CSV table of C-alpha atoms in Angstrom, one decimal:
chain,number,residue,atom,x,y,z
A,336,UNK,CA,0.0,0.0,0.0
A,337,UNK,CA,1.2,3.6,-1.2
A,338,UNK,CA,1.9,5.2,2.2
A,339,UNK,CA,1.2,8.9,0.9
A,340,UNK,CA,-1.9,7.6,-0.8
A,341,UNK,CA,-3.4,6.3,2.4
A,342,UNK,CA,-2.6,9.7,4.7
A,343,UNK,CA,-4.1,11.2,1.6
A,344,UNK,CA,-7.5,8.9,1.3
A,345,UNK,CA,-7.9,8.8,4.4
A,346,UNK,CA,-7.8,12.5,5.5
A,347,UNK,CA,-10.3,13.4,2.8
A,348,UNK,CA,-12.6,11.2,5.7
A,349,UNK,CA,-15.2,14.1,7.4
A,350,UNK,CA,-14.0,14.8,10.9
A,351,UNK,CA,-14.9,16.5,13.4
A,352,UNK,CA,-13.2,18.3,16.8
A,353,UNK,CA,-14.3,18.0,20.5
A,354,UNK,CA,-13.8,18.3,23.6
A,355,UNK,CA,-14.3,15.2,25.8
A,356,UNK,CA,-15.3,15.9,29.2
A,357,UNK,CA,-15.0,13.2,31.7
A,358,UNK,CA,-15.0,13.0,36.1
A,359,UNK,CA,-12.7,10.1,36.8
A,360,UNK,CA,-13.0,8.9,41.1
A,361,UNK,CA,-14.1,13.0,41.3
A,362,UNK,CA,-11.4,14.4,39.2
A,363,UNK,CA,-12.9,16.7,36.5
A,364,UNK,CA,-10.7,16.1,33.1
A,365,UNK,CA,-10.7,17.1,29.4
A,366,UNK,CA,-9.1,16.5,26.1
A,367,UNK,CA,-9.6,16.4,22.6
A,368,UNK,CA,-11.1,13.7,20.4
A,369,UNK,CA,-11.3,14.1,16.5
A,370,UNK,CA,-12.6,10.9,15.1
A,371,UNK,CA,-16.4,10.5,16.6
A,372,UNK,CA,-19.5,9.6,14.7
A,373,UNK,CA,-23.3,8.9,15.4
A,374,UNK,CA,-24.3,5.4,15.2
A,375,UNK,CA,-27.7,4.9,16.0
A,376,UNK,CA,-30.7,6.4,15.5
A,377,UNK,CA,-32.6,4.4,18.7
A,378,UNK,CA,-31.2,4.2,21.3
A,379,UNK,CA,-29.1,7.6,20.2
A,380,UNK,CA,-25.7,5.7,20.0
A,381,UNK,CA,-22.3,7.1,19.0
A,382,UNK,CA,-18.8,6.2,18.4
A,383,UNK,CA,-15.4,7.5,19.0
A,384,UNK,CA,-12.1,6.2,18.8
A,385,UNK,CA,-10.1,6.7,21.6
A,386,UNK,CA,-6.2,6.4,21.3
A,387,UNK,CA,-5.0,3.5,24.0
A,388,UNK,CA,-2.5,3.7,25.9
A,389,UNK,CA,-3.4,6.9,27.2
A,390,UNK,CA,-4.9,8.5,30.1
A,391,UNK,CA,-7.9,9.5,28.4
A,392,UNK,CA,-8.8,6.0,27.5
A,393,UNK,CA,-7.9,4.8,31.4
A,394,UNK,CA,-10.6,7.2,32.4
A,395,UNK,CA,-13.1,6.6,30.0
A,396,UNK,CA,-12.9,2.7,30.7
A,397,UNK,CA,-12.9,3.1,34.3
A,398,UNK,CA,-15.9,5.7,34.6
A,399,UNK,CA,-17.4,4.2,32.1
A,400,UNK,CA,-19.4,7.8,31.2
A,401,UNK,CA,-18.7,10.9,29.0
A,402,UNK,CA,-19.3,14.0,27.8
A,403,UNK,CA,-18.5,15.5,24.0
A,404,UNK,CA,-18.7,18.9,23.8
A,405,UNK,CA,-19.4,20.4,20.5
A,406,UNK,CA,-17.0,23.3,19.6
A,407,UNK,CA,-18.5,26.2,16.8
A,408,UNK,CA,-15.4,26.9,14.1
A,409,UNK,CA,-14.9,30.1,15.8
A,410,UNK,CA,-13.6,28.3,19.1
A,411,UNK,CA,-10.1,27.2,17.6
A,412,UNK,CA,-8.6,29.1,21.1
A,413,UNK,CA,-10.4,26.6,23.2
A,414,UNK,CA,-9.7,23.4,21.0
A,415,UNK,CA,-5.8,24.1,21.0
A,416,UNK,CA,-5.8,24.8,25.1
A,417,UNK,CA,-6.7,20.9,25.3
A,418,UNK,CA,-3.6,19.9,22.9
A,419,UNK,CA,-2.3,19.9,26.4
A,420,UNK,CA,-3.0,18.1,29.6
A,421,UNK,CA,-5.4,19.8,31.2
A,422,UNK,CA,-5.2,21.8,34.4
A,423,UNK,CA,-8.0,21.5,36.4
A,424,UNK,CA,-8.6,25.4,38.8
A,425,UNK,CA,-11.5,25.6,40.7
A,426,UNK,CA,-14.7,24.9,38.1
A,427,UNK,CA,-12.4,25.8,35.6
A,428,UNK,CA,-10.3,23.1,32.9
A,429,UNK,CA,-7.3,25.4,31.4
A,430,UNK,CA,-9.2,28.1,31.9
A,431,UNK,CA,-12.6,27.3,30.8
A,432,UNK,CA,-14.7,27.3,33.0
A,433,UNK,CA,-17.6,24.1,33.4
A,434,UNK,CA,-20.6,23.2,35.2
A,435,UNK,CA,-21.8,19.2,36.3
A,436,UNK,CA,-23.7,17.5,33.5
A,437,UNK,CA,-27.4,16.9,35.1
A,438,UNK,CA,-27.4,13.2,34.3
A,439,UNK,CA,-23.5,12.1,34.8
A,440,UNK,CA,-22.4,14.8,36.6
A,441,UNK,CA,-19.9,14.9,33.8
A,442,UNK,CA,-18.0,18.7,33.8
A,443,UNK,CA,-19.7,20.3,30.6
A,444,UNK,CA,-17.9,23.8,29.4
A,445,UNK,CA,-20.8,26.6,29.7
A,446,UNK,CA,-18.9,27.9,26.4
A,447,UNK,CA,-19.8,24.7,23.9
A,448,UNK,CA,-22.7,25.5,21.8
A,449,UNK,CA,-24.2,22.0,22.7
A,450,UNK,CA,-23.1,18.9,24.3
A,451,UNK,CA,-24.3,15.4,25.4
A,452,UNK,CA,-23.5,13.0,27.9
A,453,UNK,CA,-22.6,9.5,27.2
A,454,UNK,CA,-22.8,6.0,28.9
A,455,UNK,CA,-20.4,3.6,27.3
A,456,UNK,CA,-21.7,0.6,26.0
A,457,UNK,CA,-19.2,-1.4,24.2
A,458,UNK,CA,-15.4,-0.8,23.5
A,459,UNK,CA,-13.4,-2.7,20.7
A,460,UNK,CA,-10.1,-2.7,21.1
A,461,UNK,CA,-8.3,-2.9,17.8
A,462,UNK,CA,-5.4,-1.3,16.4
A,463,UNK,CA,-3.8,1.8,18.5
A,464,UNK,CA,-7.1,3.1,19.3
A,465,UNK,CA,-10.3,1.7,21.1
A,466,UNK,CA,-13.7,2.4,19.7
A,467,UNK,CA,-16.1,3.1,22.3
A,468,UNK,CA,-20.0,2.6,21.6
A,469,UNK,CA,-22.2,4.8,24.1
A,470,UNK,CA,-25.8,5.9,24.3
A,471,UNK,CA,-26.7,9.3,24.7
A,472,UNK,CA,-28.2,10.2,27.7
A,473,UNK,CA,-28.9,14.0,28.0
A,474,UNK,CA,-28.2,16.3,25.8
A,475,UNK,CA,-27.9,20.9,26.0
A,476,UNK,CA,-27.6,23.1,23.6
A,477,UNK,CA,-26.8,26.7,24.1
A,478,UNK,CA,-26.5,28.0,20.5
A,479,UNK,CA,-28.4,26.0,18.0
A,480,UNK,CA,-26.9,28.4,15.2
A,481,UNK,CA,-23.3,27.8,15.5
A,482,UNK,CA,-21.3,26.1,12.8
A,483,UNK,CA,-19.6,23.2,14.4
A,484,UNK,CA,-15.8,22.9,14.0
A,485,UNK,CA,-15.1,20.3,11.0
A,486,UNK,CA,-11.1,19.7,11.5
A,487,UNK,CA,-11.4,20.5,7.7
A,488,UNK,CA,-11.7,24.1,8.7
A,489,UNK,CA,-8.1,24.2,10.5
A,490,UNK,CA,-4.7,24.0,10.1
A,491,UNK,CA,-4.7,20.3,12.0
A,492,UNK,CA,-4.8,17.4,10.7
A,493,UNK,CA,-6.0,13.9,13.1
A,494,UNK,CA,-5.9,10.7,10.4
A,495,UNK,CA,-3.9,9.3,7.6
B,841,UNK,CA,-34.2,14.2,26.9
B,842,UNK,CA,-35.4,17.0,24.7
B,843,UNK,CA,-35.7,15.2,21.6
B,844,UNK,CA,-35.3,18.3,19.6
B,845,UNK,CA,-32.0,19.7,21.2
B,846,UNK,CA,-31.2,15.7,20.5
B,847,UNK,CA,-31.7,16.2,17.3
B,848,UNK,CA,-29.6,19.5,17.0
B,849,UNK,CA,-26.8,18.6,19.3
B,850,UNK,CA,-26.5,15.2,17.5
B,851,UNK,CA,-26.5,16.7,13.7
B,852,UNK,CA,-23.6,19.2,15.4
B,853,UNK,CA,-21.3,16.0,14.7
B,854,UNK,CA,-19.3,16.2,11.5
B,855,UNK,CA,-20.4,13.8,8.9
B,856,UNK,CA,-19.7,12.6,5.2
B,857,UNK,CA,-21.0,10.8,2.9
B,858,UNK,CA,-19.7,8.4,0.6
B,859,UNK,CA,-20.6,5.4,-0.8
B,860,UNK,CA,-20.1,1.7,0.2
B,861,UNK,CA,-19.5,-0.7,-2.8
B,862,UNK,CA,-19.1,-4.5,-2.4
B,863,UNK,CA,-19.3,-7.6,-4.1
B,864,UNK,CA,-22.0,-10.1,-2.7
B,865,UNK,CA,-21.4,-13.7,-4.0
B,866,UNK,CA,-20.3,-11.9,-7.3
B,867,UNK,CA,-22.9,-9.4,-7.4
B,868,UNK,CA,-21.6,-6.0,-7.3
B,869,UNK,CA,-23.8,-3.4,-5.2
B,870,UNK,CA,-23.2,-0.1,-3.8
B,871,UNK,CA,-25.3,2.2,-1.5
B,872,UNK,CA,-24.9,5.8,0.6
B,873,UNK,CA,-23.4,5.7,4.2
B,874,UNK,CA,-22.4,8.6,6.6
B,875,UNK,CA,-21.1,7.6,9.6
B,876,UNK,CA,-17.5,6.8,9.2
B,877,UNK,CA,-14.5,7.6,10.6
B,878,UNK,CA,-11.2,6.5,11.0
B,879,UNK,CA,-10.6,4.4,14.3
B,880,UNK,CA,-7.0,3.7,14.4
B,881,UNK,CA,-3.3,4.7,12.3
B,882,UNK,CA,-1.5,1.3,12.8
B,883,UNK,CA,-2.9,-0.8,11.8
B,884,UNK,CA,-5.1,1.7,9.4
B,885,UNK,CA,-8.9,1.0,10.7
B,886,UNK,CA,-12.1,3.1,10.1
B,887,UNK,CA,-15.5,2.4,12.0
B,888,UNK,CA,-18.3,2.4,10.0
B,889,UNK,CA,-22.3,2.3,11.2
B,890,UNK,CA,-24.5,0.2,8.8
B,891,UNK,CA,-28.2,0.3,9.4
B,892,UNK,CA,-29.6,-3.0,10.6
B,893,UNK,CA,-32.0,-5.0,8.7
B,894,UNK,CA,-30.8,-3.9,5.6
B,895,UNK,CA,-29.4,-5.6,2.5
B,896,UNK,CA,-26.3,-3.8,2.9
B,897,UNK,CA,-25.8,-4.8,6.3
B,898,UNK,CA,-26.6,-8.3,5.1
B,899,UNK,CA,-23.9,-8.2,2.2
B,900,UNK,CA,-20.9,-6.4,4.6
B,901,UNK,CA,-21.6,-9.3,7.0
B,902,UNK,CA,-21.6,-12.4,4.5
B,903,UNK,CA,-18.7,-11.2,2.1
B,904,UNK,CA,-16.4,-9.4,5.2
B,905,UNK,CA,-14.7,-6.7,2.7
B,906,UNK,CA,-16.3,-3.7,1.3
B,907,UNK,CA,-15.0,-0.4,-0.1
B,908,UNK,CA,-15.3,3.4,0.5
B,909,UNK,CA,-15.3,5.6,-2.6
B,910,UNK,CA,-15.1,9.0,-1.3
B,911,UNK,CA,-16.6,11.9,-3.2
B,912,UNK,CA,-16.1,15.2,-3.9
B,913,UNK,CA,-17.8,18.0,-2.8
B,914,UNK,CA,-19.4,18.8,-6.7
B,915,UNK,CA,-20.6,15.3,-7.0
B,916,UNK,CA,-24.1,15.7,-5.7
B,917,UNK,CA,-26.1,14.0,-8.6
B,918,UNK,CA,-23.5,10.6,-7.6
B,919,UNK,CA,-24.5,10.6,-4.1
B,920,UNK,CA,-28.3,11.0,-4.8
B,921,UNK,CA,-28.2,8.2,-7.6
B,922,UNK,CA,-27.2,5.8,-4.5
B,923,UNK,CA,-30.0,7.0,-2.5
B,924,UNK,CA,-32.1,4.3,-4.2
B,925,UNK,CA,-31.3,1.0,-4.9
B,926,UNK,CA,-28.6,-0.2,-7.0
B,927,UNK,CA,-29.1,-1.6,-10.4
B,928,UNK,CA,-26.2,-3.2,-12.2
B,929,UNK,CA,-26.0,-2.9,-16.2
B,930,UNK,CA,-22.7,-4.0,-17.2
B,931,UNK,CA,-19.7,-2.5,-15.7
B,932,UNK,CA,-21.8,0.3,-13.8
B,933,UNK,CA,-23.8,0.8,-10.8
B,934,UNK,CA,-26.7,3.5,-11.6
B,935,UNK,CA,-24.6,4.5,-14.8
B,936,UNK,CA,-21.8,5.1,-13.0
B,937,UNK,CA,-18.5,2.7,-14.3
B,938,UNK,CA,-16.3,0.6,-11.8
B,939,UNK,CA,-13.8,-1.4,-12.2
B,940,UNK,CA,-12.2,-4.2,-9.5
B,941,UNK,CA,-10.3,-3.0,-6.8
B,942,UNK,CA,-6.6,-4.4,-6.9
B,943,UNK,CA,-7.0,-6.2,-3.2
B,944,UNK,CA,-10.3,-7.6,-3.2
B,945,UNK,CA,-12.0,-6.9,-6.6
B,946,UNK,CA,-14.9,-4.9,-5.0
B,947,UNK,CA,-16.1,-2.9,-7.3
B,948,UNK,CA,-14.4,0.6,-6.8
B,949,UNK,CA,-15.8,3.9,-8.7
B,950,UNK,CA,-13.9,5.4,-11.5
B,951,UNK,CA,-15.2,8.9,-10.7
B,952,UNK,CA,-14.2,8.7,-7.4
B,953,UNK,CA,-11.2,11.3,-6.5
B,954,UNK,CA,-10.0,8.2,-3.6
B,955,UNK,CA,-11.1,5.0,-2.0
B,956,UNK,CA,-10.5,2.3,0.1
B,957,UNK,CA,-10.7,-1.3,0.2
B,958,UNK,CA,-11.8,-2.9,3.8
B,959,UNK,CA,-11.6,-6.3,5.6
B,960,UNK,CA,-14.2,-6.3,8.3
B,961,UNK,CA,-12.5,-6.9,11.9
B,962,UNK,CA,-15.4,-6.5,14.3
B,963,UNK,CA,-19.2,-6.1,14.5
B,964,UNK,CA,-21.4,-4.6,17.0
B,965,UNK,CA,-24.6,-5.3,16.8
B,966,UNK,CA,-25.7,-2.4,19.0
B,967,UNK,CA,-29.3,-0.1,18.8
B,968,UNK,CA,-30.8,0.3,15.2
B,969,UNK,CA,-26.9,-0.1,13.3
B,970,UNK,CA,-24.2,-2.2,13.4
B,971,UNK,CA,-20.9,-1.0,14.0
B,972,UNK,CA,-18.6,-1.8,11.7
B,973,UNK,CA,-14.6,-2.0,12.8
B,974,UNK,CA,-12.5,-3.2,9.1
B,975,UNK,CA,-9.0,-2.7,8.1
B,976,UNK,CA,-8.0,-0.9,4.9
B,977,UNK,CA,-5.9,-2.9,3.2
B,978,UNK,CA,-5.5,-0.7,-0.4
B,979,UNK,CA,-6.4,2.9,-1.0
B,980,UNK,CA,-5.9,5.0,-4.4
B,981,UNK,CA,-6.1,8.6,-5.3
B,982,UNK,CA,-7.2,9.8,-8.2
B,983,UNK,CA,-7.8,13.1,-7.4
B,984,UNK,CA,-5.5,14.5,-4.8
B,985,UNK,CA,-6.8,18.2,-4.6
B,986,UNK,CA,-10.7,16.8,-4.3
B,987,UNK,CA,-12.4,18.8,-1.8
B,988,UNK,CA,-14.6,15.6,-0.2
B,989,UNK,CA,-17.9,16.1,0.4
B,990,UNK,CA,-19.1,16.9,4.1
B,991,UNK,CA,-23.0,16.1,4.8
B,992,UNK,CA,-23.1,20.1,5.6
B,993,UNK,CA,-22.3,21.1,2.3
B,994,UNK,CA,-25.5,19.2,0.9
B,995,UNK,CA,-29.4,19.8,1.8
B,996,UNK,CA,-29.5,16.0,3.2
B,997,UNK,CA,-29.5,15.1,7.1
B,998,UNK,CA,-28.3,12.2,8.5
B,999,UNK,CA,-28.2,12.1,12.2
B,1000,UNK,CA,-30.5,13.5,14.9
């Protein structure tokens, strides 16, 4: 297989760029996650890959809940501050401030135009990555008008 | 859960479309999907959700290997010929030529700016789709400077 032809191919796949919230044995913590999809209509499902080995994934198997936090393309600021681990102050993650998600308690940022809480269902681990199934269980939304961050509309790239 | 800010929140996530080909006990097929992404680098993986009860669900189970022709953003008319079933006539699908992909011999698009070839690792059989894990194991490029096609950049929803 053409190594430049796959990082080509497969960066021409749609993704987007989150933030995933998570409260791990009380610890509020937050990072970004680029490849994430619906994947059910009912029960509202979705998928995300999560990269293993990492302490993202740790959390997210152990809590076994989540939050995604949609970012508008505007909000490039906030994505790149979670490039970085994040530094939890007060009811603020690097500087952003949150609030507890009403049905996981999950921190959600006040400044994401909409979010939704997750309870994992299923994780396949395969490759360097895990894909996590998990059901929607709440969802906000703050500003139903924003255009959502495609990671088409930055200068990063996540895939290839 | 407001089943409207459901609806908004979930349609915030960045989506495709592209269209699955395969060959089903040597009947080439194609159809529309949406919810892809990639799931891992090494080995390359995408996750893929297939609506249950379908015949394509049916044919990605039985034959294990399928491919992704990505699209570019201009080819509207391509997308919405797969929005009804496929009829064969020679060496097209809905008028539209393939030829055999070099790895498998699905059938892969010729108008297609880039695709991949897929071996199915994993199912999950999980809500009202299955999620798809599968390993590309041959991609090609045709058209390198392709902007794909994002579901936002049509009038179609999928997701909600």
């Amino acid at each position: 297989m053409d190594l430049q032809a796959k990082k080509t191919a497969l960066r021409m796949i749609s993704h987007g760029l989150y933030l995933l919230t998570i409260n791990h044995e009380g610890k509020p913590n937050a990072s970004s996650v680029s490849w994430l999809s619906q994947s059910s209509f009912d029960p509202p499902l979705v998928m995300m890959a999560v990269k293993a080995d990492t302490q993202t994934h740790e959390m997210v198997q152990a809590s076994g809940q989540f939050a995604i936090n949609l970012l508008a393309v505007d909000q490039t600021d906030m994505a790149q501050a979670f490039f970085r681990p994040a530094q939890l102050e007060e009811n603020k993650l690097n500087g952003y401030v949150f609030e507890p998600g009403p049905a996981t308690g999950t921190p959600i940022f006040i400044d994401a135009p909409a979010w939704f809480e997750c309870q994992v269902t299923d994780m396949v681990k395969r490759g360097d990555h895990t894909v996590v199934v998990a059901e929607v269980v709440e969802v906000g939304v703050r500003n139903p008008d924003a255009t959502p961050m495609a990671l088409r509309d930055t200068t990063w790239h996540y895939g290839g």
